[in-house]
Amino acid sequence: DQSGMAYSVGTTLDRFIKLKQSDFPFASGELSQLLRDIALAAKIVNRETNRAGLANIGGAFGQTNVQGEEQQKLDVIANIRFMRALSKGGEVCAIVSEEEDAVIDLQNNSGKYVVAIDPLDGSSNIDVNISIGTIFSIYRRKTPIGSPIQEEDVMQPGTEQVAAGYVLYGSSTMLVYTTGFGVNGFTYEASLGEFFLSHPNIEAPKNGKIYSINEGLEKSWTDGIKDYIGFCKSEQLSARYIGSLVADFHRNLLKGGIYLYPGTQSNPNGKLRLLYEANALAFIAEQAGAKATDGNQRILEIQPTSLHQRTPLYIGSDKMVDEALRRIARHKQII
Ligand code: P6P
């Protein structure tokens, strides 16, 4: 960071954002405010997530759902909470959400940012108490402020991101994000309602001993992926697959490792979404000195053509992604 100030562990997120804003001499504080709006929504979703287990037996504890409605799915609640925080914050003009078929136009033509978000990824893991996550990307709108939202505002390649991050609702709740000047991790202290800097300047190990892939789909893998996973096994690496993207990604980012969700014959673009899953994690990965590819190109260089398009995703430690690419390429040449 240009201010050369070392950020001491324990700095609050608010103070960190303010200090980092000085890295952007012409910053007017809108991005800072947007990051605070996201952190607020994360705190609310964290509380809902922690209570979800009891909500279904809320009656027994005298806690009925405030609307008196039957308990909504947690990913629906998370979507409502993030939408509300982003529209109230006033900095955002459009949102692409995993939970919404179409672009949400906030009719806020003074908002200069566009957000792509998966409010709660892996929500099928909630009922069995496995960690889940929020994933978000922030772009500057392309069309002039004050004019109506256009498709080009939301169909931007990942290289255009001004910020990206994720919230991991795990054994502790963390917010990890980048604005293009490195990656920093904050841990939430619920009793104080604050995120504290706990992982300054995260740098992914260049190599690792963990590979994450759903081995149940082995029959559908291409020869290149079969070759690479065979290599991982011959190297006796550890297979670690939680089935929750943010949790698998975060562990590999800190410890070193690779996460793979390949395309298959039936789903050549795999399962994961480009706009609100792969792009954000790819930006963070590259900012932490790691790599993210679809097997042919950097994830960040993919020019989106539809909101909910999927992409194969190979993401993690530099040398591991390179080895996977080498073996994928080798099999392509054979054909
Ligand atoms: P599979 C969860 O549904 C998710 O979107 C990611 O969080 C996770 O990594 C992946 O899908 C798991 O998919 O096909 O292995 O169950």
mmCIF file of C-alpha atoms and ligand atoms in Angstrom:
data_model
loop_
_atom_site.group_PDB
_atom_site.id
_atom_site.type_symbol
_atom_site.label_atom_id
_atom_site.label_comp_id
_atom_site.label_asym_id
_atom_site.label_seq_id
_atom_site.Cartn_x
_atom_site.Cartn_y
_atom_site.Cartn_z
ATOM 1 C CA ASP A 1 0.000 0.000 0.000
ATOM 2 C CA GLN A 2 1.347 3.451 -0.942
ATOM 3 C CA SER A 3 0.905 4.928 2.523
ATOM 4 C CA GLY A 4 3.535 2.332 3.569
ATOM 5 C CA MET A 5 1.637 1.907 6.818
ATOM 6 C CA ALA A 6 1.758 -1.617 8.189
ATOM 7 C CA TYR A 7 -1.749 -2.564 9.197
ATOM 8 C CA SER A 8 -1.638 -4.034 12.657
ATOM 9 C CA VAL A 9 -3.651 -7.158 13.268
ATOM 10 C CA GLY A 10 -6.708 -6.158 15.266
ATOM 11 C CA THR A 11 -7.460 -3.048 13.237
ATOM 12 C CA THR A 12 -11.202 -2.871 12.696
ATOM 13 C CA LEU A 13 -12.580 -3.190 9.170
ATOM 14 C CA ASP A 14 -13.946 0.370 9.314
ATOM 15 C CA ARG A 15 -10.567 1.807 10.255
ATOM 16 C CA PHE A 16 -8.802 -0.362 7.661
ATOM 17 C CA ILE A 17 -11.144 0.807 4.881
ATOM 18 C CA LYS A 18 -10.569 4.424 5.886
ATOM 19 C CA LEU A 19 -6.767 3.973 5.953
ATOM 20 C CA LYS A 20 -6.755 2.119 2.629
ATOM 21 C CA GLN A 21 -8.909 4.812 1.049
ATOM 22 C CA SER A 22 -5.855 7.048 1.282
ATOM 23 C CA ASP A 23 -4.289 4.658 -1.297
ATOM 24 C CA PHE A 24 -6.783 6.143 -3.764
ATOM 25 C CA PRO A 25 -5.957 9.889 -3.728
ATOM 26 C CA PHE A 26 -9.034 10.764 -5.772
ATOM 27 C CA ALA A 27 -11.331 8.402 -3.934
ATOM 28 C CA SER A 28 -14.590 10.030 -2.996
ATOM 29 C CA GLY A 29 -15.436 7.316 -0.490
ATOM 30 C CA GLU A 30 -18.203 5.592 -2.451
ATOM 31 C CA LEU A 31 -16.333 2.281 -2.724
ATOM 32 C CA SER A 32 -15.482 2.508 0.973
ATOM 33 C CA GLN A 33 -19.148 3.023 1.782
ATOM 34 C CA LEU A 34 -20.121 0.103 -0.476
ATOM 35 C CA LEU A 35 -17.677 -2.186 1.332
ATOM 36 C CA ARG A 36 -19.211 -1.108 4.651
ATOM 37 C CA ASP A 37 -22.718 -1.840 3.295
ATOM 38 C CA ILE A 38 -21.592 -5.352 2.343
ATOM 39 C CA ALA A 39 -20.024 -5.887 5.769
ATOM 40 C CA LEU A 40 -23.282 -4.821 7.435
ATOM 41 C CA ALA A 41 -25.309 -7.309 5.388
ATOM 42 C CA ALA A 42 -22.737 -9.998 6.221
ATOM 43 C CA LYS A 43 -23.245 -9.356 9.946
ATOM 44 C CA ILE A 44 -27.013 -9.715 9.542
ATOM 45 C CA VAL A 45 -26.724 -12.895 7.453
ATOM 46 C CA ASN A 46 -24.263 -14.269 9.987
ATOM 47 C CA ARG A 47 -26.875 -13.828 12.721
ATOM 48 C CA GLU A 48 -29.607 -15.444 10.587
ATOM 49 C CA THR A 49 -27.271 -18.319 9.692
ATOM 50 C CA ASN A 50 -26.440 -18.978 13.319
ATOM 51 C CA ARG A 51 -30.114 -18.996 14.253
ATOM 52 C CA ALA A 52 -31.295 -21.041 11.250
ATOM 53 C CA GLY A 53 -31.021 -24.317 13.104
ATOM 54 C CA LEU A 54 -33.408 -23.106 15.768
ATOM 55 C CA ALA A 55 -35.772 -21.199 13.487
ATOM 56 C CA ASN A 56 -37.508 -24.393 12.413
ATOM 57 C CA ILE A 57 -38.351 -25.152 16.027
ATOM 58 C CA GLY A 58 -38.724 -21.439 16.770
ATOM 59 C CA GLY A 59 -42.125 -21.994 18.331
ATOM 60 C CA ALA A 60 -40.621 -24.137 21.048
ATOM 61 C CA PHE A 61 -38.271 -21.264 21.956
ATOM 62 C CA GLY A 62 -40.897 -18.587 21.639
ATOM 63 C CA GLN A 63 -39.115 -17.191 18.599
ATOM 64 C CA THR A 64 -41.573 -16.919 15.745
ATOM 65 C CA ASN A 65 -40.426 -15.578 12.406
ATOM 66 C CA VAL A 66 -40.995 -11.783 12.576
ATOM 67 C CA GLN A 67 -43.313 -11.885 9.569
ATOM 68 C CA GLY A 68 -45.073 -14.848 11.108
ATOM 69 C CA GLU A 69 -44.442 -16.613 7.815
ATOM 70 C CA GLU A 70 -43.147 -20.153 7.502
ATOM 71 C CA GLN A 71 -39.337 -20.114 7.712
ATOM 72 C CA GLN A 72 -37.870 -18.980 4.411
ATOM 73 C CA LYS A 73 -34.831 -20.702 2.950
ATOM 74 C CA LEU A 74 -31.676 -19.071 4.256
ATOM 75 C CA ASP A 75 -30.368 -18.246 0.777
ATOM 76 C CA VAL A 76 -33.592 -16.352 0.070
ATOM 77 C CA ILE A 77 -33.172 -14.432 3.315
ATOM 78 C CA ALA A 78 -29.527 -13.701 2.519
ATOM 79 C CA ASN A 79 -30.512 -12.395 -0.905
ATOM 80 C CA ILE A 80 -33.112 -10.059 0.631
ATOM 81 C CA ARG A 81 -30.620 -8.798 3.221
ATOM 82 C CA PHE A 82 -27.860 -8.059 0.689
ATOM 83 C CA MET A 83 -30.308 -6.462 -1.767
ATOM 84 C CA ARG A 84 -31.668 -4.229 0.983
ATOM 85 C CA ALA A 85 -28.208 -3.215 2.255
ATOM 86 C CA LEU A 86 -26.946 -2.458 -1.258
ATOM 87 C CA SER A 87 -30.015 -0.458 -2.302
ATOM 88 C CA LYS A 88 -30.143 1.478 1.003
ATOM 89 C CA GLY A 89 -26.403 2.226 0.757
ATOM 90 C CA GLY A 90 -26.996 4.260 -2.395
ATOM 91 C CA GLU A 91 -23.718 3.379 -4.128
ATOM 92 C CA VAL A 92 -25.061 0.619 -6.407
ATOM 93 C CA CYS A 93 -27.118 0.996 -9.604
ATOM 94 C CA ALA A 94 -27.515 -2.686 -10.590
ATOM 95 C CA ILE A 95 -27.187 -6.141 -9.014
ATOM 96 C CA VAL A 96 -26.732 -9.570 -10.589
ATOM 97 C CA SER A 97 -27.686 -12.209 -8.037
ATOM 98 C CA GLU A 98 -27.675 -16.018 -8.130
ATOM 99 C CA GLU A 99 -31.157 -15.760 -6.632
ATOM 100 C CA GLU A 100 -32.570 -13.448 -9.331
ATOM 101 C CA ASP A 101 -33.208 -14.480 -12.946
ATOM 102 C CA ALA A 102 -32.819 -10.939 -14.306
ATOM 103 C CA VAL A 103 -30.581 -7.989 -13.473
ATOM 104 C CA ILE A 104 -31.971 -5.984 -10.540
ATOM 105 C CA ASP A 105 -32.063 -2.335 -11.636
ATOM 106 C CA LEU A 106 -32.095 -0.321 -8.409
ATOM 107 C CA GLN A 107 -33.387 2.733 -10.316
ATOM 108 C CA ASN A 108 -30.521 4.582 -8.644
ATOM 109 C CA ASN A 109 -28.914 6.329 -11.557
ATOM 110 C CA SER A 110 -26.424 8.140 -9.324
ATOM 111 C CA GLY A 111 -24.973 4.817 -8.160
ATOM 112 C CA LYS A 112 -21.684 4.204 -9.937
ATOM 113 C CA TYR A 113 -21.162 0.548 -8.984
ATOM 114 C CA VAL A 114 -22.560 -2.783 -10.157
ATOM 115 C CA VAL A 115 -22.474 -5.806 -7.826
ATOM 116 C CA ALA A 116 -22.563 -9.475 -8.831
ATOM 117 C CA ILE A 117 -23.329 -11.678 -5.835
ATOM 118 C CA ASP A 118 -24.044 -15.207 -4.693
ATOM 119 C CA PRO A 119 -25.728 -14.284 -1.399
ATOM 120 C CA LEU A 120 -25.335 -17.727 0.122
ATOM 121 C CA ASP A 121 -23.473 -20.367 -1.871
ATOM 122 C CA GLY A 122 -23.804 -23.978 -0.900
ATOM 123 C CA SER A 123 -27.042 -23.411 0.997
ATOM 124 C CA SER A 124 -27.742 -27.172 0.753
ATOM 125 C CA ASN A 125 -24.993 -27.427 3.390
ATOM 126 C CA ILE A 126 -26.886 -25.338 5.952
ATOM 127 C CA ASP A 127 -29.207 -28.129 7.089
ATOM 128 C CA VAL A 128 -26.186 -30.277 7.964
ATOM 129 C CA ASN A 129 -24.256 -27.452 9.632
ATOM 130 C CA ILE A 130 -21.428 -27.224 7.108
ATOM 131 C CA SER A 131 -19.716 -23.873 6.447
ATOM 132 C CA ILE A 132 -21.312 -21.715 3.730
ATOM 133 C CA GLY A 133 -20.359 -18.478 2.039
ATOM 134 C CA THR A 134 -21.284 -15.234 0.302
ATOM 135 C CA ILE A 135 -19.303 -14.344 -2.843
ATOM 136 C CA PHE A 136 -19.316 -10.870 -4.433
ATOM 137 C CA SER A 137 -17.724 -8.846 -7.233
ATOM 138 C CA ILE A 138 -17.844 -5.051 -7.613
ATOM 139 C CA TYR A 139 -17.577 -3.260 -10.983
ATOM 140 C CA ARG A 140 -17.786 0.378 -12.015
ATOM 141 C CA ARG A 141 -20.721 0.894 -14.370
ATOM 142 C CA LYS A 142 -19.652 1.413 -17.994
ATOM 143 C CA THR A 143 -22.501 3.672 -19.162
ATOM 144 C CA PRO A 144 -22.743 7.304 -17.982
ATOM 145 C CA ILE A 145 -24.074 7.909 -14.474
ATOM 146 C CA GLY A 146 -27.664 9.115 -14.713
ATOM 147 C CA SER A 147 -28.434 7.029 -17.816
ATOM 148 C CA PRO A 148 -30.437 3.759 -17.693
ATOM 149 C CA ILE A 149 -28.548 0.521 -16.990
ATOM 150 C CA GLN A 150 -27.359 -1.333 -20.095
ATOM 151 C CA GLU A 151 -26.246 -4.917 -20.634
ATOM 152 C CA GLU A 152 -22.609 -3.756 -20.947
ATOM 153 C CA ASP A 153 -22.780 -2.573 -17.332
ATOM 154 C CA VAL A 154 -23.246 -6.139 -16.072
ATOM 155 C CA MET A 155 -21.502 -8.192 -18.763
ATOM 156 C CA GLN A 156 -17.965 -7.175 -17.860
ATOM 157 C CA PRO A 157 -14.965 -9.540 -17.812
ATOM 158 C CA GLY A 158 -13.440 -10.228 -14.396
ATOM 159 C CA THR A 159 -10.427 -8.049 -15.241
ATOM 160 C CA GLU A 160 -12.767 -5.049 -14.808
ATOM 161 C CA GLN A 161 -13.498 -5.789 -11.137
ATOM 162 C CA VAL A 162 -12.642 -2.920 -8.773
ATOM 163 C CA ALA A 163 -13.135 -5.164 -5.733
ATOM 164 C CA ALA A 164 -14.147 -8.722 -4.853
ATOM 165 C CA GLY A 165 -14.563 -10.775 -1.729
ATOM 166 C CA TYR A 166 -16.261 -13.519 0.172
ATOM 167 C CA VAL A 167 -17.763 -14.076 3.610
ATOM 168 C CA LEU A 168 -17.159 -17.505 5.146
ATOM 169 C CA TYR A 169 -19.758 -18.452 7.790
ATOM 170 C CA GLY A 170 -17.643 -21.161 9.394
ATOM 171 C CA SER A 171 -16.247 -22.053 12.793
ATOM 172 C CA SER A 172 -15.654 -18.320 12.827
ATOM 173 C CA THR A 173 -17.095 -15.826 10.351
ATOM 174 C CA MET A 174 -14.571 -14.122 8.083
ATOM 175 C CA LEU A 175 -14.678 -11.436 5.426
ATOM 176 C CA VAL A 176 -11.839 -11.696 2.873
ATOM 177 C CA TYR A 177 -11.586 -9.098 0.102
ATOM 178 C CA THR A 178 -9.320 -7.260 -2.334
ATOM 179 C CA THR A 179 -9.515 -3.871 -4.048
ATOM 180 C CA GLY A 180 -6.574 -4.715 -6.298
ATOM 181 C CA PHE A 181 -3.914 -3.958 -3.681
ATOM 182 C CA GLY A 182 -3.551 -7.408 -2.106
ATOM 183 C CA VAL A 183 -5.913 -9.590 -0.098
ATOM 184 C CA ASN A 184 -6.873 -9.052 3.550
ATOM 185 C CA GLY A 185 -8.917 -11.217 5.915
ATOM 186 C CA PHE A 186 -11.097 -10.017 8.795
ATOM 187 C CA THR A 187 -12.585 -12.154 11.543
ATOM 188 C CA TYR A 188 -15.957 -11.250 13.072
ATOM 189 C CA GLU A 189 -16.382 -10.796 16.817
ATOM 190 C CA ALA A 190 -20.154 -11.062 17.238
ATOM 191 C CA SER A 191 -20.159 -9.802 20.816
ATOM 192 C CA LEU A 192 -18.700 -6.506 19.560
ATOM 193 C CA GLY A 193 -20.350 -6.567 16.133
ATOM 194 C CA GLU A 194 -16.982 -5.819 14.525
ATOM 195 C CA PHE A 195 -14.716 -7.400 11.901
ATOM 196 C CA PHE A 196 -11.058 -7.309 12.996
ATOM 197 C CA LEU A 197 -8.028 -7.629 10.680
ATOM 198 C CA SER A 198 -6.763 -11.157 11.377
ATOM 199 C CA HIS A 199 -5.065 -12.147 8.083
ATOM 200 C CA PRO A 200 -3.195 -9.132 6.646
ATOM 201 C CA ASN A 201 -1.825 -9.365 3.086
ATOM 202 C CA ILE A 202 -2.737 -13.020 2.399
ATOM 203 C CA GLU A 203 -0.270 -14.727 0.030
ATOM 204 C CA ALA A 204 -1.150 -18.205 -1.244
ATOM 205 C CA PRO A 205 1.648 -20.806 -0.994
ATOM 206 C CA LYS A 206 3.090 -21.372 -4.499
ATOM 207 C CA ASN A 207 2.632 -25.123 -4.124
ATOM 208 C CA GLY A 208 0.443 -27.306 -1.961
ATOM 209 C CA LYS A 209 -0.476 -30.803 -0.874
ATOM 210 C CA ILE A 210 -4.271 -30.552 -1.063
ATOM 211 C CA TYR A 211 -6.537 -31.204 -4.035
ATOM 212 C CA SER A 212 -10.298 -30.602 -3.958
ATOM 213 C CA ILE A 213 -12.587 -32.258 -6.508
ATOM 214 C CA ASN A 214 -15.781 -34.336 -6.434
ATOM 215 C CA GLU A 215 -14.298 -37.781 -7.128
ATOM 216 C CA GLY A 216 -17.804 -39.170 -7.590
ATOM 217 C CA LEU A 217 -17.839 -37.574 -11.049
ATOM 218 C CA GLU A 218 -14.589 -39.292 -12.148
ATOM 219 C CA LYS A 219 -16.286 -41.214 -14.965
ATOM 220 C CA SER A 220 -17.271 -37.910 -16.599
ATOM 221 C CA TRP A 221 -13.820 -36.304 -16.408
ATOM 222 C CA THR A 222 -11.772 -35.567 -19.504
ATOM 223 C CA ASP A 223 -8.496 -37.482 -19.900
ATOM 224 C CA GLY A 224 -6.541 -34.394 -18.895
ATOM 225 C CA ILE A 225 -8.306 -34.161 -15.513
ATOM 226 C CA LYS A 226 -8.001 -37.925 -15.002
ATOM 227 C CA ASP A 227 -4.269 -37.570 -15.704
ATOM 228 C CA TYR A 228 -3.866 -34.684 -13.239
ATOM 229 C CA ILE A 229 -5.847 -36.329 -10.429
ATOM 230 C CA GLY A 230 -3.851 -39.523 -11.018
ATOM 231 C CA PHE A 231 -0.727 -37.388 -10.560
ATOM 232 C CA CYS A 232 -2.103 -35.944 -7.291
ATOM 233 C CA LYS A 233 -2.669 -39.492 -6.031
ATOM 234 C CA SER A 234 0.781 -40.663 -7.114
ATOM 235 C CA GLU A 235 2.181 -37.715 -5.149
ATOM 236 C CA GLN A 236 0.020 -38.839 -2.212
ATOM 237 C CA LEU A 237 -1.555 -35.397 -1.827
ATOM 238 C CA SER A 238 -4.484 -35.000 0.583
ATOM 239 C CA ALA A 239 -8.005 -35.111 -0.856
ATOM 240 C CA ARG A 240 -10.063 -32.429 0.908
ATOM 241 C CA TYR A 241 -13.558 -31.675 -0.486
ATOM 242 C CA ILE A 242 -16.126 -29.981 1.738
ATOM 243 C CA GLY A 243 -18.638 -29.444 -1.066
ATOM 244 C CA SER A 244 -18.872 -25.767 -0.157
ATOM 245 C CA LEU A 245 -16.864 -23.633 -2.582
ATOM 246 C CA VAL A 246 -15.950 -20.787 -0.230
ATOM 247 C CA ALA A 247 -14.792 -23.189 2.496
ATOM 248 C CA ASP A 248 -12.701 -25.277 0.072
ATOM 249 C CA PHE A 249 -11.266 -22.166 -1.587
ATOM 250 C CA HIS A 250 -10.400 -20.430 1.696
ATOM 251 C CA ARG A 251 -8.563 -23.457 3.105
ATOM 252 C CA ASN A 252 -6.558 -23.887 -0.120
ATOM 253 C CA LEU A 253 -5.764 -20.146 -0.257
ATOM 254 C CA LEU A 254 -4.237 -20.198 3.235
ATOM 255 C CA LYS A 255 -2.626 -23.652 3.223
ATOM 256 C CA GLY A 256 -1.877 -24.153 -0.489
ATOM 257 C CA GLY A 257 -3.945 -26.420 -2.714
ATOM 258 C CA ILE A 258 -6.076 -26.618 -5.831
ATOM 259 C CA TYR A 259 -9.858 -26.756 -6.273
ATOM 260 C CA LEU A 260 -11.196 -28.216 -9.497
ATOM 261 C CA TYR A 261 -14.724 -28.213 -10.850
ATOM 262 C CA PRO A 262 -14.294 -29.562 -14.392
ATOM 263 C CA GLY A 263 -16.648 -29.480 -17.328
ATOM 264 C CA THR A 264 -18.115 -32.837 -18.256
ATOM 265 C CA GLN A 265 -19.509 -34.291 -21.458
ATOM 266 C CA SER A 266 -23.060 -33.539 -20.266
ATOM 267 C CA ASN A 267 -22.136 -30.142 -18.746
ATOM 268 C CA PRO A 268 -19.106 -28.902 -20.732
ATOM 269 C CA ASN A 269 -19.073 -25.677 -18.673
ATOM 270 C CA GLY A 270 -19.268 -27.476 -15.341
ATOM 271 C CA LYS A 271 -21.489 -26.256 -12.495
ATOM 272 C CA LEU A 272 -20.001 -23.045 -11.107
ATOM 273 C CA ARG A 273 -21.133 -19.600 -12.210
ATOM 274 C CA LEU A 274 -18.781 -17.079 -13.828
ATOM 275 C CA LEU A 275 -20.290 -13.736 -12.791
ATOM 276 C CA TYR A 276 -20.858 -14.277 -9.063
ATOM 277 C CA GLU A 277 -18.646 -17.221 -8.116
ATOM 278 C CA ALA A 278 -15.576 -17.782 -10.323
ATOM 279 C CA ASN A 279 -14.683 -14.150 -11.116
ATOM 280 C CA ALA A 280 -14.548 -12.969 -7.501
ATOM 281 C CA LEU A 281 -12.461 -15.944 -6.333
ATOM 282 C CA ALA A 282 -10.210 -15.622 -9.394
ATOM 283 C CA PHE A 283 -9.498 -11.948 -8.618
ATOM 284 C CA ILE A 284 -8.680 -12.839 -5.006
ATOM 285 C CA ALA A 285 -6.549 -15.805 -6.092
ATOM 286 C CA GLU A 286 -4.462 -13.703 -8.492
ATOM 287 C CA GLN A 287 -4.100 -10.910 -5.925
ATOM 288 C CA ALA A 288 -2.759 -13.519 -3.478
ATOM 289 C CA GLY A 289 -0.218 -14.811 -6.054
ATOM 290 C CA ALA A 290 -2.298 -17.841 -7.062
ATOM 291 C CA LYS A 291 -4.047 -18.755 -10.348
ATOM 292 C CA ALA A 292 -7.555 -19.326 -11.736
ATOM 293 C CA THR A 293 -8.328 -20.762 -15.167
ATOM 294 C CA ASP A 294 -11.100 -22.484 -17.091
ATOM 295 C CA GLY A 295 -8.544 -24.823 -18.649
ATOM 296 C CA ASN A 296 -7.969 -22.553 -21.652
ATOM 297 C CA GLN A 297 -7.641 -18.993 -20.316
ATOM 298 C CA ARG A 298 -7.568 -16.908 -17.139
ATOM 299 C CA ILE A 299 -11.060 -16.859 -15.613
ATOM 300 C CA LEU A 300 -10.779 -13.056 -15.455
ATOM 301 C CA GLU A 301 -10.433 -12.769 -19.228
ATOM 302 C CA ILE A 302 -13.652 -14.589 -20.085
ATOM 303 C CA GLN A 303 -16.053 -12.166 -21.784
ATOM 304 C CA PRO A 304 -19.487 -12.991 -20.306
ATOM 305 C CA THR A 305 -22.362 -13.607 -22.713
ATOM 306 C CA SER A 306 -25.124 -14.468 -20.233
ATOM 307 C CA LEU A 307 -25.810 -13.600 -16.571
ATOM 308 C CA HIS A 308 -25.857 -17.122 -15.176
ATOM 309 C CA GLN A 309 -23.331 -18.768 -17.447
ATOM 310 C CA ARG A 310 -21.212 -21.516 -15.955
ATOM 311 C CA THR A 311 -17.475 -22.113 -16.303
ATOM 312 C CA PRO A 312 -15.069 -24.921 -15.505
ATOM 313 C CA LEU A 313 -12.887 -23.694 -12.605
ATOM 314 C CA TYR A 314 -9.345 -24.737 -11.705
ATOM 315 C CA ILE A 315 -8.141 -22.400 -8.946
ATOM 316 C CA GLY A 316 -5.372 -22.377 -6.356
ATOM 317 C CA SER A 317 -1.612 -22.566 -5.918
ATOM 318 C CA ASP A 318 0.441 -21.414 -8.876
ATOM 319 C CA LYS A 319 2.457 -24.584 -9.457
ATOM 320 C CA MET A 320 -0.549 -26.885 -8.988
ATOM 321 C CA VAL A 321 -2.661 -25.023 -11.541
ATOM 322 C CA ASP A 322 0.294 -24.985 -13.957
ATOM 323 C CA GLU A 323 0.695 -28.783 -13.590
ATOM 324 C CA ALA A 324 -3.024 -29.324 -14.193
ATOM 325 C CA LEU A 325 -2.912 -27.084 -17.296
ATOM 326 C CA ARG A 326 0.145 -28.957 -18.599
ATOM 327 C CA ARG A 327 -1.656 -32.290 -18.379
ATOM 328 C CA ILE A 328 -4.903 -30.900 -19.811
ATOM 329 C CA ALA A 329 -2.930 -29.481 -22.774
ATOM 330 C CA ARG A 330 -1.004 -32.732 -23.277
ATOM 331 C CA HIS A 331 -4.235 -34.657 -23.830
ATOM 332 C CA LYS A 332 -5.660 -32.000 -26.104
ATOM 333 C CA GLN A 333 -2.644 -32.432 -28.410
ATOM 334 C CA ILE A 334 -3.158 -36.234 -28.562
ATOM 335 C CA ILE A 335 -6.686 -35.892 -30.007
HETATM 336 P P1 P6P B 1 -20.942 -30.997 -6.223
HETATM 337 C C1 P6P B 1 -22.543 -25.962 -3.721
HETATM 338 O O1 P6P B 1 -23.761 -26.394 -4.266
HETATM 339 C C2 P6P B 1 -21.617 -25.581 -4.888
HETATM 340 O O2 P6P B 1 -22.178 -24.566 -5.633
HETATM 341 C C3 P6P B 1 -20.246 -25.172 -4.358
HETATM 342 O O3 P6P B 1 -20.342 -24.478 -3.163
HETATM 343 C C4 P6P B 1 -19.550 -26.500 -4.195
HETATM 344 O O4 P6P B 1 -18.132 -26.405 -4.293
HETATM 345 C C5 P6P B 1 -20.107 -27.305 -5.376
HETATM 346 O O5 P6P B 1 -21.372 -26.733 -5.689
HETATM 347 C C6 P6P B 1 -20.303 -28.754 -5.005
HETATM 348 O O6 P6P B 1 -20.826 -29.384 -6.170
HETATM 349 O O7 P6P B 1 -21.413 -31.288 -7.635
HETATM 350 O O8 P6P B 1 -19.551 -31.542 -5.979
HETATM 351 O O9 P6P B 1 -21.917 -31.366 -5.153
#
